[in-house]
Structure formats: structure tokens, C-alpha cells
Short mmCIF file of C-alpha atoms in Angstrom, two decimals:
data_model
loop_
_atom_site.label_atom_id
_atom_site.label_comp_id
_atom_site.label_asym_id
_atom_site.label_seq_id
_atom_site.Cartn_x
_atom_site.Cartn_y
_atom_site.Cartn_z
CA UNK A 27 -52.73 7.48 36.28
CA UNK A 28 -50.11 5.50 37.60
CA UNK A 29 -48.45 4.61 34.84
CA UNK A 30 -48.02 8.46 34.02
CA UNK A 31 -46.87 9.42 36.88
CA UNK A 32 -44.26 6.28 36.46
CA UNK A 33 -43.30 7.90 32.70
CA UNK A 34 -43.31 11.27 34.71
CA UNK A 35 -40.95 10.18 36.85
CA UNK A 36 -38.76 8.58 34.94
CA UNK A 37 -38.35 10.92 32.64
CA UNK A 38 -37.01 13.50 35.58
CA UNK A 39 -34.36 10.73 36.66
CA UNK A 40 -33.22 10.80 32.55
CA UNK A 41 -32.98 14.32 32.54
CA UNK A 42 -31.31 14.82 35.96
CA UNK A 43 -28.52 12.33 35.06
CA UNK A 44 -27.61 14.13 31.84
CA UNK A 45 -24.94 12.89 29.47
CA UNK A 46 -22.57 10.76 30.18
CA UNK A 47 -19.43 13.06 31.35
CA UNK A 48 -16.85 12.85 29.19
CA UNK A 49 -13.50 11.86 29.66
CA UNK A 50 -10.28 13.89 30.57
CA UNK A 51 -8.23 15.13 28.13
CA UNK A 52 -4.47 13.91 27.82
CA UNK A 53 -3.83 15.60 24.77
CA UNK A 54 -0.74 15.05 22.50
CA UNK A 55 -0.05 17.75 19.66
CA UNK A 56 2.25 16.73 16.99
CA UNK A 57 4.29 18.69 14.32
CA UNK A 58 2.25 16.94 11.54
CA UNK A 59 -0.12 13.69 10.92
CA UNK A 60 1.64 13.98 7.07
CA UNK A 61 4.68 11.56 8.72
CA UNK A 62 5.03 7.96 9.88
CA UNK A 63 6.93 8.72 12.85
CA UNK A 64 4.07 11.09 14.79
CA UNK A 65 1.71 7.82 13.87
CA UNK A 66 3.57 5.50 15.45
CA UNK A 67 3.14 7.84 18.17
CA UNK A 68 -0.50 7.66 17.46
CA UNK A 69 -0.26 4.37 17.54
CA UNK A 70 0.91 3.74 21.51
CA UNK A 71 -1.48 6.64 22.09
CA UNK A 72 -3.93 4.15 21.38
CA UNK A 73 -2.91 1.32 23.09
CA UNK A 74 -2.72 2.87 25.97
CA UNK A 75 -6.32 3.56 25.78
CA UNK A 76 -7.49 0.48 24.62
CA UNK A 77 -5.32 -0.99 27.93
CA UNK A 78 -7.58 1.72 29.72
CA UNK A 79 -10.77 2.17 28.72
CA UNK A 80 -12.12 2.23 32.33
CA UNK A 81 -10.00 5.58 33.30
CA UNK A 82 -11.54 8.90 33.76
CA UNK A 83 -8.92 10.26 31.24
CA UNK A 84 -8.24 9.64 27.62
CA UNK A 85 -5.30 9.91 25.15
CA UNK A 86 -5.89 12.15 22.29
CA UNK A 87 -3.83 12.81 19.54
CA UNK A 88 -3.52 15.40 17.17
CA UNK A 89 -1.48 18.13 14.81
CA UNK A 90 -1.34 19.80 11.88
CA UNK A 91 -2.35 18.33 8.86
CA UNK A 92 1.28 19.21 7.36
CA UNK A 93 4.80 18.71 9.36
CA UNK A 94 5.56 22.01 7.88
CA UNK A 95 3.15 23.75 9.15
CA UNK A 96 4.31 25.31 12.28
CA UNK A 97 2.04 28.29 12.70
CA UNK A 98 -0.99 25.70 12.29
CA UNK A 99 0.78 23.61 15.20
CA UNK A 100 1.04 26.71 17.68
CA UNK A 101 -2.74 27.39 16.92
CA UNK A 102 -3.47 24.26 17.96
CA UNK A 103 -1.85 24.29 20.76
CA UNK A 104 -4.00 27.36 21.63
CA UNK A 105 -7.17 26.04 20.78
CA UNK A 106 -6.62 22.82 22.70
CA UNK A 107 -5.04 24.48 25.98
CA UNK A 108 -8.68 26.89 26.06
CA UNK A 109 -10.62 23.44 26.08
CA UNK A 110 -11.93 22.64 29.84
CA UNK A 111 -11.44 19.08 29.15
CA UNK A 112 -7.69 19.46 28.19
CA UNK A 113 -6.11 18.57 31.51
CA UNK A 114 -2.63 18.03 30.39
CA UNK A 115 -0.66 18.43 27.22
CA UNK A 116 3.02 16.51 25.54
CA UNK A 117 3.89 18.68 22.86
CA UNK A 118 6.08 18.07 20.08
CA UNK A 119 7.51 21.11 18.70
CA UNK A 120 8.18 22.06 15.31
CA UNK A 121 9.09 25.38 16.14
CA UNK A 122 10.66 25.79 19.54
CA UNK A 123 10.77 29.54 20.05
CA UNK A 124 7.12 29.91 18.69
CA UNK A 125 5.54 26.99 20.68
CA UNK A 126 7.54 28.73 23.87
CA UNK A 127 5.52 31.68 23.13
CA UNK A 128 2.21 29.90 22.39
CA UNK A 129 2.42 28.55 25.87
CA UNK A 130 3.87 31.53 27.77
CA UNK A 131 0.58 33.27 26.42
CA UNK A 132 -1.73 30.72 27.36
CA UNK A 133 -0.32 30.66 30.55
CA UNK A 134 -1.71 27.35 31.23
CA UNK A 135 -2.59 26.02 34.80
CA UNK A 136 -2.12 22.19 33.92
CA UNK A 137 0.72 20.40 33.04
CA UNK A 138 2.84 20.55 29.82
CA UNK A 139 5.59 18.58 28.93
CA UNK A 140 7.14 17.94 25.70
CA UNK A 141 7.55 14.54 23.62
CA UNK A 142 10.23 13.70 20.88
CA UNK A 143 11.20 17.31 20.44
CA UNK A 144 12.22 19.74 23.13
CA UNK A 145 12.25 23.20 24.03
CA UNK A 146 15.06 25.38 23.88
CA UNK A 147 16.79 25.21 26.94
CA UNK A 148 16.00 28.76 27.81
CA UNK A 149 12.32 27.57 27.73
CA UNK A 150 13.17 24.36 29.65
CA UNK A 151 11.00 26.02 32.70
CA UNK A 152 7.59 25.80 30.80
CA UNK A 153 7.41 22.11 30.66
CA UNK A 154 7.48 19.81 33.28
CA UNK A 155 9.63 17.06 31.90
CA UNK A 156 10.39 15.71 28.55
CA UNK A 157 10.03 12.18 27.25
CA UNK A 158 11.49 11.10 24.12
CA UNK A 159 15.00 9.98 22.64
CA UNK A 160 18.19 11.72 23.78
CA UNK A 161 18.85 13.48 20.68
CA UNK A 162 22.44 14.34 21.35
CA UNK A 163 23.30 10.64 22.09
CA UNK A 164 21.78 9.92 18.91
CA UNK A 165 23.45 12.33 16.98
CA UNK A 166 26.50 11.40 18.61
CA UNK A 167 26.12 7.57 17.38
CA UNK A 168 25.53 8.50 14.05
CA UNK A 169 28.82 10.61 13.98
CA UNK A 170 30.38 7.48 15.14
CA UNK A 171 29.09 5.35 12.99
CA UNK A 172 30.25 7.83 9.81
CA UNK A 173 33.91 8.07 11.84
CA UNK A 174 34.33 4.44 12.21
CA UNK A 175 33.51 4.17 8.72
CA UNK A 176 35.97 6.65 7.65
CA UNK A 177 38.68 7.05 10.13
CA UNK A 178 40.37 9.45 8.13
CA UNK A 179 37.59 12.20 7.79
CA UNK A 180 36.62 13.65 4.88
CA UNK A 181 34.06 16.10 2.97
CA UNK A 182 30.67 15.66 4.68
CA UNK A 183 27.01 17.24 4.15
CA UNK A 184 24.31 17.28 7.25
CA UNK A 185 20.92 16.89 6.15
CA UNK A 186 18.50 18.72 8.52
CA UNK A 187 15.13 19.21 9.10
CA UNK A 188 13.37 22.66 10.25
CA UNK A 189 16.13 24.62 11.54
CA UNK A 190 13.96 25.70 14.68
CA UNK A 191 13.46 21.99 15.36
CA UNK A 192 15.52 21.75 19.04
CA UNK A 193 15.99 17.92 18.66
CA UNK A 194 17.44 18.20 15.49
CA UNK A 195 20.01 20.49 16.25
CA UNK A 196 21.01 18.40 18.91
CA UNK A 197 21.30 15.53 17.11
CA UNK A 198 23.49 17.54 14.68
CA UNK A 199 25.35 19.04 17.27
CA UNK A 200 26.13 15.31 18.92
CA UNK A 201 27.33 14.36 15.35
CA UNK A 202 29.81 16.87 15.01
CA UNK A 203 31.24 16.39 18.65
CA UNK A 204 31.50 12.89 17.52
CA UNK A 205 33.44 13.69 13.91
CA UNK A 206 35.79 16.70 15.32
CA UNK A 207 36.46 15.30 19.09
CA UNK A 208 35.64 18.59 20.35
CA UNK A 209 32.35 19.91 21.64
CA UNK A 210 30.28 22.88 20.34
CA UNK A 211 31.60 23.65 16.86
CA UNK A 212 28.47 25.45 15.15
CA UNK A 213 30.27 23.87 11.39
CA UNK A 214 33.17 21.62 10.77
CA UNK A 215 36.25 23.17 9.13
CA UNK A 216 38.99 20.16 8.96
CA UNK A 217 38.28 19.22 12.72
CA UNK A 218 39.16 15.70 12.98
CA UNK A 219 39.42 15.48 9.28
CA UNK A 220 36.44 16.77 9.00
CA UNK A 221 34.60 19.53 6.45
CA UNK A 222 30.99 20.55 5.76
CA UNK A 223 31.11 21.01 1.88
CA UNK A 224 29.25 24.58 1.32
CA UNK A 225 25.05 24.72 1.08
CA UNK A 226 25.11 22.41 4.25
CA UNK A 227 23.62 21.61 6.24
CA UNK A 228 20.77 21.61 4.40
CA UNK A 229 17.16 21.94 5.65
CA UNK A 230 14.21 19.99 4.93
CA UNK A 231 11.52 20.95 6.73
CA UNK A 232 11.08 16.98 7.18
CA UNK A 233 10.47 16.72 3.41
CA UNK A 234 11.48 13.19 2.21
CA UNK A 235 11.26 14.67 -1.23
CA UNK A 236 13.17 17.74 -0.86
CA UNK A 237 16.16 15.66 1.17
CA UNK A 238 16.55 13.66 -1.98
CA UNK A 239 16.65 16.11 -4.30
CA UNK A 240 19.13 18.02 -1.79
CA UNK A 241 21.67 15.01 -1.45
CA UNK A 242 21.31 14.82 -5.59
CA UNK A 243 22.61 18.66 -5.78
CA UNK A 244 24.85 19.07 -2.94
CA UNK A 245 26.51 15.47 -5.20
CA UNK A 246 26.67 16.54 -8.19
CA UNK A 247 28.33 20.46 -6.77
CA UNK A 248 30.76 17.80 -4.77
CA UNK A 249 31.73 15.12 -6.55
CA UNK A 250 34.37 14.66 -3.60
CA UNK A 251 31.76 14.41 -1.08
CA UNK A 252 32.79 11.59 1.67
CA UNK A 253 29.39 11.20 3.96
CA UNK A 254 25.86 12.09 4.37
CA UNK A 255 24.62 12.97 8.24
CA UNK A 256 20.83 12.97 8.03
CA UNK A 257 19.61 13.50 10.86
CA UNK A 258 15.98 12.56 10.41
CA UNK A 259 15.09 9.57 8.32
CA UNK A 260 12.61 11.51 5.94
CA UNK A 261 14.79 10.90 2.40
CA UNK A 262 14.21 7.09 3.64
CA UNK A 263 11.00 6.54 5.04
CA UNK A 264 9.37 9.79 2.74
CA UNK A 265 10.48 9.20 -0.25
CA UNK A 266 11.92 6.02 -0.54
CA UNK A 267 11.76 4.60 -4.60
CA UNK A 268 13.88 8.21 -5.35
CA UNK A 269 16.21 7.29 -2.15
CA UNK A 270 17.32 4.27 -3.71
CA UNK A 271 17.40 5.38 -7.54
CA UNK A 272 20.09 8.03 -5.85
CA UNK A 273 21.74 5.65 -4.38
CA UNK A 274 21.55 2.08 -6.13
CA UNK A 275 24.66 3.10 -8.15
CA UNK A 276 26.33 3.66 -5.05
CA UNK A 277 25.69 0.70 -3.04
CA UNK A 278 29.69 -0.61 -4.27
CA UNK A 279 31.23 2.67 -2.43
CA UNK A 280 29.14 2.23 0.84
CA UNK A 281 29.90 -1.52 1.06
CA UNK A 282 33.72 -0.59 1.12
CA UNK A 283 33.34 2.43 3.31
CA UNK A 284 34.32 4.23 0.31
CA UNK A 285 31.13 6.36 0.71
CA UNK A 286 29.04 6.74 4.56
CA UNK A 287 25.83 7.66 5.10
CA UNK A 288 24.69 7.68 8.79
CA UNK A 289 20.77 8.37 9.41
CA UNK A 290 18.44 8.79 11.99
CA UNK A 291 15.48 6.61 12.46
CA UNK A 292 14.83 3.09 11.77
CA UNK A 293 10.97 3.75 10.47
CA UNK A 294 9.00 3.15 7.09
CA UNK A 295 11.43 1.32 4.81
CA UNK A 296 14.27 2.47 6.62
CA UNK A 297 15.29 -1.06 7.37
CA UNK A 298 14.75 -2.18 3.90
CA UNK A 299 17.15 0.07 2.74
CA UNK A 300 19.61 -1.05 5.18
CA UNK A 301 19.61 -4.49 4.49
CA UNK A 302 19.62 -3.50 0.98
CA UNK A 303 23.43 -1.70 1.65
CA UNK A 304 21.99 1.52 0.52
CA UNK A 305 22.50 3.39 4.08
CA UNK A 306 25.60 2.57 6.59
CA UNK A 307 23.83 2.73 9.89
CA UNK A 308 20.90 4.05 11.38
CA UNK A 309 20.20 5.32 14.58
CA UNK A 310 16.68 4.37 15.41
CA UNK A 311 14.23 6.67 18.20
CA UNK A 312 10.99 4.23 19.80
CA UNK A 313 7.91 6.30 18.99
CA UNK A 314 5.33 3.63 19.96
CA UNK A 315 7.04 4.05 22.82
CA UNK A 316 6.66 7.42 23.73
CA UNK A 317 3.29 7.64 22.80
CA UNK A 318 2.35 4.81 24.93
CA UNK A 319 4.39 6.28 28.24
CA UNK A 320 2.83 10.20 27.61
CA UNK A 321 -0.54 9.02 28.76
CA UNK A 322 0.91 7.52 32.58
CA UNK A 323 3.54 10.28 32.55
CA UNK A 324 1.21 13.16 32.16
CA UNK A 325 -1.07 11.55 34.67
CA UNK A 326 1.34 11.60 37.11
CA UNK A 327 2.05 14.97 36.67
CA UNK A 328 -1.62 15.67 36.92
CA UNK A 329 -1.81 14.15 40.85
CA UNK A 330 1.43 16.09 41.75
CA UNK A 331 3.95 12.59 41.54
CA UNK A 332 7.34 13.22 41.42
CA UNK A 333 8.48 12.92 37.48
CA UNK A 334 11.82 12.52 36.25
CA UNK A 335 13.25 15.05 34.39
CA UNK A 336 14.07 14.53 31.21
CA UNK A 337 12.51 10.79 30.60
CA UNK A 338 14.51 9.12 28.03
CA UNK A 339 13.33 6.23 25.64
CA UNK A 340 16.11 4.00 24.09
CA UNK A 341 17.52 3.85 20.62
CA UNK A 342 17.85 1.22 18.19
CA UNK A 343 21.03 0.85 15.63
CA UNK A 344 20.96 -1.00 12.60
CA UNK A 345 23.50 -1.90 9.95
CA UNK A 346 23.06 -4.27 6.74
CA UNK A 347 24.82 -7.15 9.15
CA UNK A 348 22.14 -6.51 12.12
CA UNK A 349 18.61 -5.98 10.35
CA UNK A 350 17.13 -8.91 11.85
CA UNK A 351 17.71 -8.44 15.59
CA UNK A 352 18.35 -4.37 15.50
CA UNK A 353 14.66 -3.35 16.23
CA UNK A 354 13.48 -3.54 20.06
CA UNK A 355 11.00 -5.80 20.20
#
């Protein structure tokens, strides 16, 4: 008898604790898991919880399985915002003006801020803060980079990504400030010696593929053509074997400044292709970084702390001569 009524009772203390409660939600929605740069993101994501795996809250990352897929992004932005556990969001957006309207529909009551990619500044109000690279800065040191390189100006093509994409239009926007000396211009029409040869800028929809077969067109249509601005590294880091067939027969031009090619990101094989003289400069983000910081900085925002606004990570720049030293360690 007494041993049932010991069974008894401890069966009534299993089922009055329940399940172990599960852990808040810091969730992190990225434009795609297709590209290296969102899983280095991933990556500090994790650290951070392996550094705190006694906290009530937890990092979790996520996206669409494809960067071009910016619907799929806003929907799970949605889905993830109706969660109870969800107690604070970074978004990176793909799509600026649709994510702005995925949220102002949700109307969420926890915090959102926005990593790597901003909102438009119209939309600035419905985030708390952004953490990520200054985009303009970088665009603005790739333009110099491309300027130093050829003083003189020339005939240039900017390689973009998805023309909704808010941090790539101000990196290409820093880039031609840089190039012209004036602020603003929309295109470059003989501005500090500088031209945008027709079809550009091109967009990518972050398609290392499609950038290469892009810079192969607009070169063959412009056999005059002076300069690449890419102003995300997917030619280098998605595709590239085709990068560096393109530009292998090059290499003699951008040695001599003959030809420039300023790009963003120092990710992949990126730095590879530096040291191999097949890229002038590039202008690297820190996405470890970012993803590392989100966790703490959306926690903050969580218990009400005063946040900066925006939170800026630093940038790395690397040239054939620097390779070995050019990556923050």
C-alpha cells in the first residue's frame, strides 16, 4: 500500500511540473540560407548560445531557403512574429518596402530591429535600432579604391544586387559620391570623369552566377569599359571558378591599374582572389560579428536599456599587398 501511494504520488509531482519551459525566442530572419554571408551570421548566432546556454532566451536563426526569395522572407517574418515564444526579432531585409509592410501588419508588441540590411528611411520608425556595416561608408571606400586606381575616371559598370535591397543602394550611392565628388547623383554622366556604360547597374538578385555572366556581357557590349563596382561579393564568393576564368586574362590590366574592380565583402574565396590579383580591393562587412552582438542587443531592447541607434560593426579592406593581415581577427 505504501509503495502505491509513493508511485501515486510521484506521479502527480511529474505531471504537475510539466515540460521543461522552453526558451525565449531571439529570432534572426535572413534574406536566404542559399549564401555564405547569412551563415556566418549563423555562425555568431551560435556562439553566442553556446557562451549562454544557461539564459532564459535563445538565438535562432532562420530564412528562406533562396536569397531570392523575398515573398518567402516576409512570410516568415509573419509566421515567426505570431509565435508566443518570439520575443524579439533582427531582420535582414531583402525587400525593404515589403518587409515594412509585413511588420506594419503584424503590428508587433516586441522589439524589431534590423541586421546587415536596413529599412528605408521612411520606415526607420518600425525598428528599434540597426546593427550591421555602414553601407554608405563602404560604398564610399570602394569608390575610392576604383578612384585612386584611376585618377582620371573612366567608363564604369555597378554590379547590384536586388534593387529593393536598402544596403545596397547605399553602398552604391557612397560609391558614386566617392567617383563624382558630389553627393546624390542617381547615375554618373562624366562627373569626375566618370560614366555608367548603358545596362548598368546591373542587378543580381545576389546571384554569383548571374553577376558573372553580367560582367561577361556588359564586356564584351564595352570593350572600353574602365571599372567594375560590385557591390556585393556574390560573382566572388558564388561563383568563383567562372569569376576567375573571366578574369585570369585580365589579371596584366588590373596589376597596372589599367583595369579596377572594387568589391564588397571579403567572404568565401574572396581573399583568394585577391591575392591572386584578380580583384583591386575589397571592402569587407564582419558577419560573425553581427550575429554574435544581435542576441545581447535585442536583449537589451527586451528590458527597456537604452540602445544606440544605428550600431555599426567595422569593415575590413583588402588588396593583393594586404591579404595576410586585412581580415579582423
Amino acid at each position: 500500500m505504501r509503495k502505491s501511494l509513493l508511485l501515486a504520488a510521484a506521479a502527480v509531482m511529474a505531471l504537475g511540473a510539466g515540460p521543461a519551459l522552453a526558451k525565449k525566442q531571439l529570432v534572426i530572419v535572413v534574406k536566404g540560407l542559399d549564401n555564405p554571408f547569412f551563415e556566418a551570421i549563423n555562425q555568431g548566432c551560435q556562439k553566442w548560445n553556446k557562451e549562454n546556454a544557461s539564459s532564459e532566451y535563445e538565438c535562432f536563426y532562420t530564412g528562406p531557403a533562396s536569397t531570392s526569395d523575398e515573398a518567402g522572407e516576409a512570410q516568415i517574418v509573419q509566421d515567426m512574429l505570431s509565435k508566443p515564444d518570439t520575443v524579439a526579432m533582427a531582420i535582414s531585409p531583402s525587400n525593404a518596402p515589403l518587409i515594412a509592410q509585413t511588420i506594419k501588419s503584424a503590428n508587433p508588441t516586441i522589439p524589431i530591429m534590423t541586421i546587415d540590411a536596413d529599412l528605408a528611411k521612411e520606415d526607420a520608425g518600425l525598428r528599434k535600432t540597426y546593427l550591421g556595416t555602414d553601407n554608405y561608408l563602404m560604398g564610399f571606400k570602394i569608390g575610392e579604391y576604383i578612384k585612386n586606381g584611376k585618377p582620371n575616371g573612366g567608363k564604369i559598370c555597378t554590379i547590384e544586387g536586388n534593387p529593393a535591397a536598402d544596403n545596397i543602394l547605399r553602398r552604391a550611392q557612397g560609391m558614386r559620391d566617392a567617383l563624382s565628388g558630389k553627393e546624390g547623383l542617381a547615375a554618373l554622366a562624366g562627373e569626375g570623369g566618370w560614366t555608367e556604360v548603358a545596362g548598368c547597374p546591373v542587378f543580381t538578385n545576389d546571384d554569383g552566377a548571374k553577376g558573372v555572366q553580367a560582367m561577361t556581357d556588359i564586356l564584351a557590349a564595352n570593350p572600353d569599359l574602365d571599372a567594375f563596382g560590385i557591390m556585393g561579393g556574390w560573382p566572388l564568393f558564388g561563383a568563383p571558378q567562372p569569376y576567375r576564368d573571366l578574369f585570369k586574362p585580365m589579371a596584366d590590366k588590373i596589376a597596372k591599374n589599367e583595369f579596377v574592380i572594387g568589391a564588397a565583402d571579403t567572404i568565401g574565396d574572396e581573399v583568394a582572389i585577391a591575392s591572386e590579383g584578380l580583384v583591386t580591393a575589397l571592402v569587407g562587412q564582419r558577419p560573425f560579428e553581427m550575429g554574435y552582438k544581435a542576441p545581447s542587443v535585442m536583449i537589451d531592447l527586451i528590458e527597456g536599456k537604452t540602445v544606440a541607434d544605428p550600431v555599426f560593426t567595422g569593415l575590413d579592406e583588402c588588396t593583393k599587398d594586404t591579404v595576410d593581415t586585412c581580415i579582423q581577427k
